[in-house]
């Protein structure tokens, strides 16, 4: 299928549904059910589900651009997680609930931060070696206290009741990291577009600030980082929902490592307005920072990747070819 | 933005070249020490280049009618990747194969194609690029060296500098002023092929800080060239050079200059058994970036394979790639120096300091970083 045949209608839909006003409303506590209902009706939530189970049967490589679009539009619901959860449930021969599903990796008796945990009806939870789809309420979701964040602090004292799934090779954190990496690539792209447009509009000293060579140099580096994020996320998705450690690690490492630099340039070019609540920049910057921490930052994935790399006698090029480009 | 750079894969038929080029390379460099292999694309070995020609690994992008392989950019990617991964000495044929022959194919006369390209494909005609001049640097449009029309052809006077491998090359493709003045900028520039054995050509090596002499300065004193020295149309030099630079900036050569050092360092870590968190994170971070750059470089190659000239995208990959190439020796130096009680192999030590010393050139050759970022900014609509 042509990538754009899939992406364009999805992107248009999000443009209409996930407006900055809508994102702010849901972040402020407005009900998410009307937005979710529209997403359910669109059918996109079943993009990865096999055709025999009623889905579109697409590969993650095809769906990756959609996951990026979710980040581009700061969609305030766990749409990517739900798409992947539905695939995993379908693969296990299990039914899935209608509501939004968040991902959580937790240890019994310990708090864990669950992205989109405040706007999920269910949680796909990996806890003490078990993988289970449980009601979100089982984790007693609490706000993190971070302004505008839809993440929840959750805690389970034991594996809760729910639909039991077979363990995922590499763990649920790896699947979650792919959602995060693609979302970051999308948010980063939006920041680049906003920042470039602003640099062309904002006049100082009698000319657009984008005419300043110093800004051009920084924006060029920002573009490089954004393109690197996109390609890293695509490499991750090319491996499927349950990708190799190398694919997941590369995607999350690169997108997380450049996130700070991308956000810093976006803010520097925008000046003080970029810090304000009323300007949309913050919707994407906040997500970049939050998603960098979620499901393992760059050093977490780098350690795992480095360990796997050092265990091999191959050259670096042979190793990445075999692990990521096969 | 830059949406055309998307994940692409190497076609199976081109990937199939890998075992054969690998066998050729392994046999040729089996005894080469790591510090020599770390020279990567600055290693000059005419016999090795001829061997590559005999084995059909030169002219991969060029038509069979001129001795090429008619395979396209993906085949070249595979072969170049294997050469650089091993640290094979590629300098002799490098520029002719990558830039000069494609340029002659695109803009040259039929006679020029038939004369030069088959010899490039056999590894028997080596080229250098005459762009920079004293005082010009990245400002190519300010070229002063002149070629004036005569009854027989052209008369060249002036000087080029920072030309890689001109000492060992047979020909230079020079950007020269054929009309107007330096103030006329892009107008009045043309490309001419100069036989470096012609009377009036003086080549003086420039020894670099590593003790090698890859660069040279070249003086032209009343050098007489035939009328057939002109490539393309008189006055089109600027346009032609711009197209040529897309060949130069987009390949895997812009991400792998430090990869022999990277691998030597990994072998060191394996040998001493160091696997603390900081070490693992460092290895993993560079592995992730290398993998992503490879994906970006293949994405750029895919645009070339579609017949496009991805000037902006190539600049983007080159800048990011040379940043990694330059960061690696500094970081590896800190890592090894940060563990002073670990025994470091003498070859790794020499390779590290060689790459550290020569690394500044990585972002100079083929367009300096700041100029490339200007090209990217233009591609973003900022200029």
XYZ file of C-alpha atoms in Angstrom:
709
model
C 0.000 0.000 0.000
C 1.155 3.500 -0.742
C 2.227 5.066 2.526
C 0.304 8.231 1.799
C -2.984 6.453 1.135
C -2.908 5.398 4.753
C -1.245 8.399 6.313
C -3.105 11.237 4.645
C -6.619 10.391 5.872
C -5.239 9.606 9.315
C -3.349 12.866 9.453
C -6.406 14.813 8.284
C -8.534 13.150 10.913
C -6.090 14.033 13.690
C -5.807 17.574 12.383
C -9.552 17.897 12.906
C -9.900 15.878 16.116
C -6.748 16.572 18.078
C -6.681 20.343 17.863
C -4.535 22.250 20.357
C -7.762 23.344 22.082
C -8.914 19.736 22.370
C -5.506 18.618 23.664
C -5.568 21.348 26.304
C -9.133 20.463 27.299
C -8.323 16.814 27.886
C -5.117 17.701 29.671
C -7.289 19.912 31.860
C -9.587 17.047 32.792
C -12.357 17.198 30.163
C -13.874 13.814 29.245
C -11.957 11.965 26.571
C -14.790 9.640 25.588
C -16.108 11.736 22.632
C -12.646 11.905 21.040
C -12.051 8.224 21.685
C -15.377 7.303 20.117
C -14.351 9.062 16.903
C -11.041 7.187 16.881
C -12.813 3.876 17.424
C -15.214 4.643 14.568
C -12.315 5.444 12.245
C -11.162 1.833 12.336
C -7.506 2.830 12.556
C -7.177 1.282 16.013
C -7.316 -2.141 14.351
C -4.689 -1.347 11.720
C -2.299 -4.027 13.030
C -4.936 -6.628 13.888
C -4.921 -9.523 11.365
C -7.649 -9.500 8.766
C -9.154 -12.743 10.035
C -9.664 -11.035 13.389
C -11.375 -8.056 11.809
C -8.406 -5.714 11.387
C -6.427 -4.316 8.472
C -3.484 -6.702 8.941
C -0.838 -4.066 8.342
C 2.802 -4.398 9.356
C 4.257 -2.053 11.952
C 6.538 -0.623 9.263
C 3.384 0.598 7.482
C 1.771 1.843 10.663
C 4.928 3.640 11.879
C 4.022 6.874 10.041
C 0.659 6.828 11.823
C 2.368 6.516 15.187
C 4.538 9.484 14.225
C 1.416 11.430 13.270
C 0.057 10.834 16.781
C 3.124 12.636 18.108
C 2.842 15.379 15.494
C -0.661 16.133 16.731
C 0.038 15.616 20.445
C -2.928 13.235 20.575
C -3.903 13.158 24.256
C -4.802 9.452 24.361
C -2.821 6.187 24.224
C -3.731 5.487 20.591
C -0.424 3.857 19.601
C -0.448 1.669 22.699
C -4.011 0.591 21.952
C -3.128 -0.298 18.358
C -0.208 -2.452 19.504
C -2.156 -3.935 22.425
C -4.981 -4.960 20.107
C -2.431 -6.661 17.865
C -0.923 -8.540 20.821
C -4.364 -9.528 22.113
C -5.440 -10.696 18.669
C -2.230 -12.704 18.321
C -3.037 -14.379 21.654
C -6.589 -15.122 20.483
C -8.065 -12.778 23.051
C -10.825 -10.183 22.735
C -10.077 -6.548 23.453
C -12.035 -3.853 25.234
C -13.319 -0.768 23.432
C -11.514 1.739 25.624
C -7.994 3.165 25.485
C -5.207 0.869 26.679
C -2.015 2.174 28.322
C 1.248 0.262 28.792
C 2.774 -0.285 32.215
C 5.886 -2.129 33.322
C 5.831 -2.408 37.108
C 7.137 -4.284 40.090
C 4.620 -5.280 42.713
C 4.548 -2.817 45.581
C 6.406 -0.080 43.681
C 5.048 3.074 42.062
C 5.499 3.351 38.330
C 4.800 6.204 35.937
C 2.390 5.151 33.181
C 2.210 7.456 30.131
C -1.444 8.302 29.324
C -2.420 6.461 32.491
C -5.031 9.125 33.384
C -6.844 8.623 30.076
C -6.884 4.834 29.847
C -9.659 2.421 30.679
C -7.267 -0.528 30.667
C -3.607 -1.189 31.213
C -1.508 -3.815 29.511
C 0.682 -4.576 32.492
C 3.918 -6.498 32.770
C 4.377 -7.252 36.449
C 6.492 -9.876 38.182
C 6.895 -11.961 35.046
C 3.201 -11.873 34.134
C 1.577 -10.030 31.229
C -2.030 -9.154 31.854
C -4.663 -6.773 30.509
C -6.321 -5.260 33.570
C -8.704 -2.450 34.395
C -6.775 0.767 34.790
C -8.421 1.245 38.178
C -6.550 -1.766 39.514
C -3.419 0.372 39.652
C -5.131 3.243 41.519
C -4.003 5.904 38.993
C -2.925 9.219 40.502
C -1.767 12.371 38.738
C 1.996 12.782 38.659
C 1.595 16.406 39.688
C 3.393 17.587 36.558
C 1.437 20.356 34.861
C -0.643 19.135 31.938
C 0.699 15.595 32.108
C -1.649 12.745 31.285
C 0.697 10.199 32.828
C -0.378 8.504 36.025
C 1.426 7.129 38.996
C 0.188 3.557 39.406
C 0.892 0.752 41.806
C -0.060 -2.876 42.108
C 0.603 -4.954 45.201
C 0.153 -8.152 43.208
C -0.587 -9.123 39.633
C -4.210 -7.996 39.178
C -7.041 -9.990 37.656
C -7.471 -9.673 33.914
C -6.819 -11.242 30.544
C -3.531 -13.140 30.687
C -1.234 -12.988 27.659
C 1.901 -14.953 26.820
C 5.150 -13.157 27.659
C 6.648 -10.949 24.952
C 10.178 -11.630 23.781
C 12.251 -8.705 24.993
C 9.465 -7.577 27.309
C 6.623 -5.080 27.107
C 9.017 -2.195 27.722
C 10.514 -2.762 24.271
C 7.089 -2.561 22.609
C 6.285 0.560 24.620
C 9.624 2.107 23.666
C 8.683 1.825 19.983
C 5.480 3.778 20.635
C 7.473 6.394 22.481
C 10.234 6.643 19.846
C 7.780 7.086 16.975
C 5.771 9.614 18.960
C 8.956 11.544 19.688
C 9.931 11.548 16.016
C 6.513 13.018 15.224
C 6.599 15.651 17.963
C 10.138 16.578 16.918
C 8.993 17.055 13.336
C 6.180 19.340 14.455
C 8.639 21.398 16.498
C 10.891 21.762 13.463
C 7.996 22.962 11.296
C 6.769 25.415 13.920
C 10.256 26.733 14.564
C 11.157 27.137 10.896
C 7.874 28.924 10.193
C 8.395 31.194 13.175
C 11.940 32.034 12.076
C 10.554 33.129 8.712
C 7.783 35.248 10.244
C 9.354 36.887 13.231
C 11.023 40.155 12.265
C 13.824 41.640 14.359
C 16.350 44.264 13.338
C 14.327 44.801 10.183
C 14.432 41.271 8.792
C 13.089 37.807 9.618
C 15.273 36.226 12.306
C 15.683 33.203 10.035
C 17.942 35.363 7.854
C 20.511 35.343 10.659
C 23.265 32.895 9.853
C 23.653 31.837 13.474
C 20.006 30.773 13.577
C 20.266 29.065 10.216
C 23.152 26.965 11.493
C 21.188 25.896 14.578
C 18.057 25.172 12.565
C 20.075 23.051 10.137
C 21.327 20.949 13.055
C 17.772 20.726 14.342
C 16.674 19.414 10.943
C 19.469 16.823 11.028
C 18.367 15.654 14.475
C 14.733 15.475 13.406
C 15.542 13.437 10.293
C 17.787 11.158 12.381
C 14.879 10.678 14.811
C 12.552 9.743 11.978
C 14.957 7.238 10.425
C 15.772 5.718 13.826
C 12.048 5.317 14.556
C 11.555 3.754 11.131
C 14.412 1.324 11.788
C 12.679 0.356 15.030
C 9.316 -0.198 13.356
C 10.857 -2.185 10.504
C 11.399 -5.020 12.974
C 7.690 -5.463 13.752
C 5.749 -5.068 17.000
C 8.117 -7.441 18.774
C 11.332 -6.050 17.320
C 14.912 -7.046 18.041
C 16.631 -5.440 20.993
C 18.920 -3.613 18.566
C 15.999 -2.147 16.610
C 14.153 -0.918 19.688
C 17.310 0.346 21.371
C 18.423 2.276 18.294
C 15.020 3.895 17.909
C 14.635 4.948 21.532
C 18.294 5.848 22.050
C 18.520 8.203 19.087
C 15.127 9.841 19.562
C 15.797 10.366 23.279
C 19.374 11.567 22.855
C 18.458 14.371 20.451
C 15.213 15.379 22.186
C 16.849 17.884 24.491
C 18.765 19.546 21.668
C 15.661 19.762 19.473
C 13.596 21.302 22.281
C 16.387 23.711 23.183
C 16.649 25.055 19.632
C 12.872 25.320 19.322
C 12.786 27.416 22.485
C 15.832 29.489 21.620
C 14.392 30.497 18.250
C 10.944 31.256 19.655
C 12.205 33.371 22.495
C 9.990 33.984 25.498
C 6.692 33.198 23.733
C 7.762 29.545 23.469
C 7.683 29.182 27.237
C 4.102 30.404 27.507
C 1.118 28.157 28.066
C -0.974 29.870 25.407
C 1.511 29.156 22.615
C 1.304 25.622 21.189
C 5.016 24.863 21.313
C 4.723 23.575 24.866
C 2.298 20.812 23.871
C 5.050 19.102 21.887
C 8.042 20.033 24.028
C 6.406 18.644 27.173
C 5.748 15.392 25.398
C 9.329 15.111 24.146
C 10.673 15.478 27.675
C 8.142 13.084 29.171
C 8.582 10.417 26.502
C 12.377 10.636 26.741
C 12.084 9.443 30.348
C 9.384 6.876 29.652
C 10.226 3.249 28.829
C 13.980 3.787 29.138
C 16.003 6.877 28.238
C 18.974 6.869 25.875
C 21.436 5.569 28.476
C 19.139 2.700 29.446
C 18.855 1.465 25.874
C 22.487 2.269 25.132
C 23.590 -0.025 27.955
C 21.528 -2.898 26.608
C 22.654 -2.222 23.053
C 26.293 -1.911 24.112
C 26.140 -5.189 25.995
C 24.750 -7.010 22.970
C 27.305 -5.351 20.689
C 30.270 -6.266 22.917
C 29.129 -9.880 22.993
C 29.771 -10.161 19.261
C 33.059 -10.571 17.390
C 31.573 -8.931 14.274
C 32.650 -5.534 13.015
C 30.289 -2.686 13.896
C 28.939 -2.467 10.359
C 28.352 -6.216 10.117
C 26.661 -6.189 13.479
C 24.194 -3.413 12.728
C 23.533 -4.917 9.300
C 22.660 -8.283 10.814
C 20.646 -6.865 13.717
C 18.822 -4.001 12.033
C 18.938 -4.276 8.289
C 18.430 -7.988 7.685
C 10.394 18.222 6.185
C 12.852 16.319 3.991
C 10.209 13.595 3.797
C 11.913 12.010 0.806
C 14.588 10.677 3.151
C 12.782 7.532 4.246
C 13.914 4.051 5.169
C 15.036 2.122 2.102
C 16.742 -1.217 1.731
C 19.562 -2.414 -0.454
C 18.256 -4.569 -3.327
C 19.156 -8.245 -3.058
C 21.064 -8.234 -6.328
C 23.355 -5.506 -5.024
C 23.666 -7.039 -1.574
C 24.835 -10.153 -3.433
C 28.044 -8.338 -4.391
C 29.148 -8.354 -0.766
C 30.803 -11.785 -0.434
C 32.935 -11.285 -3.537
C 34.163 -7.779 -2.717
C 34.794 -8.926 0.835
C 36.955 -11.799 -0.362
C 38.969 -9.499 -2.624
C 39.476 -6.986 0.175
C 40.404 -9.550 2.803
C 43.054 -11.069 0.582
C 44.541 -7.685 -0.267
C 44.754 -6.233 3.210
C 45.263 -9.331 5.322
C 48.639 -8.118 6.573
C 47.853 -4.433 6.838
C 48.219 -3.059 10.389
C 45.278 -1.319 12.021
C 46.849 2.128 11.864
C 47.201 1.809 8.082
C 43.654 0.574 7.744
C 42.501 3.499 9.876
C 43.623 5.768 7.030
C 40.588 4.454 5.273
C 39.996 6.534 2.180
C 43.356 8.310 2.350
C 45.282 5.109 1.672
C 46.792 5.175 -1.836
C 47.523 1.869 -3.573
C 47.392 1.900 -7.377
C 47.808 -1.884 -7.615
C 44.825 -2.441 -5.343
C 42.718 -0.068 -7.411
C 43.695 -1.926 -10.599
C 42.727 -5.170 -8.899
C 39.311 -3.702 -8.072
C 38.997 -2.683 -11.712
C 39.866 -6.177 -12.919
C 37.341 -7.694 -10.545
C 34.595 -5.378 -11.778
C 34.237 -3.208 -8.678
C 34.934 0.140 -10.325
C 32.536 2.054 -12.506
C 29.557 0.381 -10.871
C 27.362 3.351 -11.840
C 28.747 3.630 -15.364
C 27.444 2.129 -18.623
C 28.862 -1.128 -19.900
C 29.636 0.504 -23.228
C 32.358 2.504 -21.454
C 33.648 -0.410 -19.385
C 31.367 0.108 -16.402
C 29.072 -2.324 -14.625
C 25.765 -0.483 -15.122
C 24.674 -1.377 -11.599
C 23.685 1.920 -10.001
C 24.192 3.675 -6.663
C 23.090 0.783 -4.432
C 25.813 -1.488 -5.810
C 28.341 1.233 -5.197
C 27.047 1.612 -1.643
C 27.676 -2.073 -0.907
C 31.166 -2.051 -2.397
C 32.222 1.205 -0.738
C 30.829 0.053 2.576
C 32.922 -3.111 2.400
C 36.035 -1.185 1.414
C 35.688 1.301 4.253
C 34.628 -1.263 6.856
C 37.884 -3.084 6.233
C 39.973 0.071 5.833
C 41.069 -0.811 2.304
C 43.255 1.734 0.482
C 40.814 3.385 -1.877
C 42.413 6.763 -2.500
C 43.895 5.986 -5.908
C 40.648 5.394 -7.797
C 38.300 7.086 -5.355
C 37.741 10.473 -6.959
C 37.815 9.219 -10.547
C 35.293 6.496 -9.795
C 32.950 8.615 -7.694
C 33.062 12.006 -9.358
C 35.211 12.421 -12.440
C 33.882 9.578 -14.559
C 30.198 10.316 -13.728
C 30.861 13.980 -14.506
C 32.450 13.149 -17.869
C 29.584 10.777 -18.613
C 27.009 13.455 -17.870
C 28.606 16.526 -19.408
C 31.516 15.327 -21.543
C 31.776 14.768 -25.278
C 31.562 11.309 -26.775
C 35.303 11.411 -27.435
C 35.999 12.300 -23.800
C 33.790 9.477 -22.575
C 35.475 6.938 -24.788
C 38.949 8.148 -23.872
C 38.673 8.487 -20.092
C 35.881 6.346 -18.690
C 37.128 2.869 -19.687
C 40.494 3.620 -18.120
C 38.820 4.803 -14.916
C 36.870 1.558 -14.831
C 40.091 -0.428 -15.164
C 41.763 1.541 -12.360
C 44.271 2.987 -14.797
C 43.402 6.677 -14.873
C 43.439 8.577 -11.601
C 41.864 11.993 -11.159
C 42.002 14.824 -8.684
C 39.632 17.748 -8.283
C 40.869 21.281 -8.775
C 38.381 23.464 -6.979
C 40.057 25.286 -4.066
C 42.483 28.129 -4.617
C 44.615 30.154 -2.244
C 42.310 32.618 -0.536
C 39.168 30.984 -1.959
C 38.449 27.966 0.262
C 34.727 27.250 0.284
C 34.024 30.334 -1.834
C 34.425 28.485 -5.107
C 32.819 31.237 -7.103
C 35.814 33.474 -6.459
C 38.058 31.281 -8.640
C 40.882 33.271 -10.252
C 42.870 30.670 -12.167
C 42.213 31.397 -15.824
C 41.954 29.396 -18.998
C 42.127 31.575 -22.090
C 41.182 30.486 -25.560
C 44.018 30.166 -28.064
C 44.215 29.022 -31.670
C 44.910 25.465 -30.515
C 42.749 25.317 -27.419
C 43.386 26.765 -23.977
C 46.172 28.447 -22.065
C 46.014 27.971 -18.274
C 47.656 30.174 -15.669
C 47.152 30.207 -11.927
C 47.225 27.998 -8.892
C 45.109 25.385 -7.133
C 45.574 24.166 -3.576
C 44.297 21.476 -1.169
C 43.860 19.086 -4.059
C 43.792 15.560 -2.693
C 46.123 13.070 -4.387
C 47.249 15.333 -7.178
C 50.803 14.065 -6.644
C 49.729 10.606 -7.784
C 47.004 11.531 -10.220
C 47.038 11.550 -14.013
C 44.440 14.249 -14.530
C 42.763 17.111 -12.785
C 39.252 18.305 -13.471
C 39.711 21.964 -12.705
C 37.165 24.706 -12.168
C 38.628 27.640 -14.059
C 37.645 31.123 -15.053
C 37.198 31.227 -18.809
C 35.704 34.699 -18.954
C 35.046 37.677 -16.743
C 36.545 38.481 -13.388
C 36.330 36.943 -9.891
C 33.705 39.598 -9.111
C 31.478 37.984 -11.722
C 31.098 35.050 -9.353
C 29.298 32.071 -10.874
C 29.369 33.453 -14.389
C 32.331 32.662 -16.593
C 33.453 29.462 -14.840
C 34.158 26.275 -16.780
C 35.534 22.823 -16.084
C 38.594 21.624 -17.983
C 40.543 18.389 -17.876
C 44.228 19.033 -17.278
C 46.851 16.381 -18.024
C 49.094 16.729 -14.986
C 52.126 15.666 -17.035
C 51.715 18.646 -19.353
C 54.596 21.152 -19.493
C 54.082 24.065 -17.125
C 52.415 22.029 -14.368
C 54.277 22.042 -11.047
C 52.984 20.020 -8.113
C 54.269 20.663 -4.619
C 53.184 18.334 -1.810
C 51.744 19.739 1.417
C 52.840 17.568 4.315
C 50.117 17.305 6.947
C 50.346 17.017 10.718
C 50.340 13.221 10.561
C 53.447 13.235 8.355
C 51.539 12.243 5.205
C 51.217 14.297 2.042
C 47.757 13.787 0.570
C 47.293 17.413 -0.339
C 49.300 19.449 -2.785
C 49.430 22.862 -4.330
C 49.593 22.982 -8.090
C 50.957 25.772 -10.248
C 49.973 26.310 -13.868
C 52.375 28.375 -15.923
C 51.289 28.789 -19.537
C 49.932 25.252 -19.633
C 48.659 24.517 -23.140
C 45.553 22.357 -23.429
C 43.753 21.140 -26.517
C 40.307 22.417 -27.427
C 38.939 19.082 -26.239
C 39.927 19.839 -22.610
C 36.630 21.620 -21.944
C 33.933 19.526 -20.235
C 30.395 20.549 -20.976
C 29.643 24.078 -22.028
C 31.848 27.055 -21.482
C 30.385 29.056 -18.604
C 28.459 26.110 -17.124
C 31.197 25.227 -14.633
C 29.233 26.319 -11.588
C 26.168 24.298 -12.495
C 28.286 21.240 -13.231
C 30.261 21.502 -9.986
C 27.055 21.713 -7.965
C 25.771 18.509 -9.540
C 29.133 16.840 -8.966
C 29.097 17.641 -5.251
C 25.898 15.645 -4.785
C 27.846 12.545 -5.858
C 30.543 13.433 -3.383
C 28.398 14.132 -0.357
C 25.826 11.392 -0.328
C 27.723 8.135 -0.058
C 28.772 5.937 2.839
C 32.184 7.608 2.784
C 30.721 10.341 4.951
C 29.918 8.133 7.906
C 32.667 5.511 8.036
C 35.964 7.425 8.266
C 36.418 6.428 11.925
C 34.856 2.979 11.776
C 38.164 1.065 11.714
C 39.113 2.892 14.916
C 35.700 2.176 16.424
C 36.131 -1.533 15.760
C 39.683 -1.549 17.129
C 38.389 0.097 20.310
C 35.575 -2.480 20.611
C 38.144 -5.269 20.278
C 40.168 -3.590 23.024
C 37.149 -3.505 25.345
C 36.490 -7.144 24.589
C 40.138 -8.048 25.217
C 40.311 -6.326 28.597
C 36.804 -7.439 29.515
C 35.550 -4.008 30.504
C 31.754 -3.933 30.707
C 30.731 -1.376 33.309
C 27.574 0.668 32.687
C 29.380 3.744 31.374
C 31.349 1.682 28.862
C 28.275 -0.229 27.701
C 26.301 2.997 27.299
C 29.068 4.537 25.241
C 29.360 1.520 22.941
C 25.594 1.357 22.578
C 25.220 5.061 21.884
C 27.713 4.993 19.040
C 26.234 1.790 17.669
C 22.755 3.363 17.574
C 24.031 6.474 15.844
C 26.044 4.487 13.332
C 23.004 2.367 12.495
C 20.820 5.446 12.053
C 23.384 7.146 9.838
C 23.606 4.019 7.726
C 19.832 4.163 7.278
C 20.085 7.849 6.346
C 22.881 7.212 3.873
C 20.938 4.389 2.213
C 17.892 6.681 2.101
C 20.013 9.261 0.290
C 21.400 6.603 -2.066
C 17.817 5.653 -2.886
C 17.212 9.206 -4.132
C 20.295 8.964 -6.342
C 19.032 5.621 -7.638
C 15.824 7.382 -8.688
C 17.928 9.733 -10.762
C 17.521 12.679 -8.409
C 20.275 14.995 -7.256
C 19.616 15.163 -3.504
C 21.912 18.097 -2.788
C 20.225 19.234 0.427
C 19.625 15.733 1.775
C 23.233 14.762 1.029
C 24.435 17.824 2.910
C 22.335 16.826 5.881
C 23.708 13.279 5.965
C 27.267 14.467 5.430
C 27.131 16.984 8.273
C 25.635 14.517 10.712
C 27.997 11.783 9.517
C 31.179 13.803 9.811
C 30.060 14.934 13.272
C 30.033 11.292 14.374
C 33.313 10.607 12.574
C 34.944 13.488 14.420
C 33.402 12.780 17.792
C 34.556 9.157 17.857
C 38.339 9.708 18.138
C 37.836 12.358 20.829
C 35.529 10.109 22.854
C 37.658 6.994 22.388
C 40.700 9.020 23.418
C 38.945 10.019 26.613
C 37.863 6.449 27.226
C 41.315 4.928 26.783
C 43.065 7.782 28.578
C 40.434 7.494 31.287
C 41.591 3.947 31.977
C 45.352 4.493 32.273
C 45.963 1.100 33.866
C 44.617 -0.800 30.858
C 47.247 -1.976 28.371
C 46.551 -0.411 24.956
C 47.772 -2.189 21.827
C 50.445 -0.171 20.005
C 48.516 -0.287 16.734
C 45.324 0.963 18.384
C 47.317 3.775 20.011
C 48.773 4.866 16.657
C 45.409 4.510 14.924
C 43.697 6.586 17.609
C 46.147 9.460 17.407
C 46.244 9.319 13.613
C 42.449 9.565 13.340
C 42.323 12.222 16.057
C 44.840 14.352 14.191
C 43.329 13.951 10.733
C 39.663 14.135 11.847
C 39.327 17.917 11.392
C 39.617 17.285 7.650
C 36.486 15.096 7.697
C 34.207 18.126 7.842
C 36.370 20.181 5.483
C 36.648 17.891 2.483
C 33.742 18.134 0.088
C 32.239 21.254 1.669
C 32.766 22.671 5.142
C 30.225 22.179 7.892
C 29.050 25.779 8.022
C 28.557 25.939 4.250
C 26.603 22.676 4.294
C 24.381 23.993 7.072
C 23.757 27.040 4.908
C 22.646 24.707 2.080
C 20.331 22.890 4.502
C 18.920 26.218 5.732
C 18.204 27.166 2.115
C 16.427 23.844 1.675
C 14.299 24.773 4.699
C 13.272 28.029 3.064
C 15.268 30.193 5.463
C 17.435 31.853 2.819
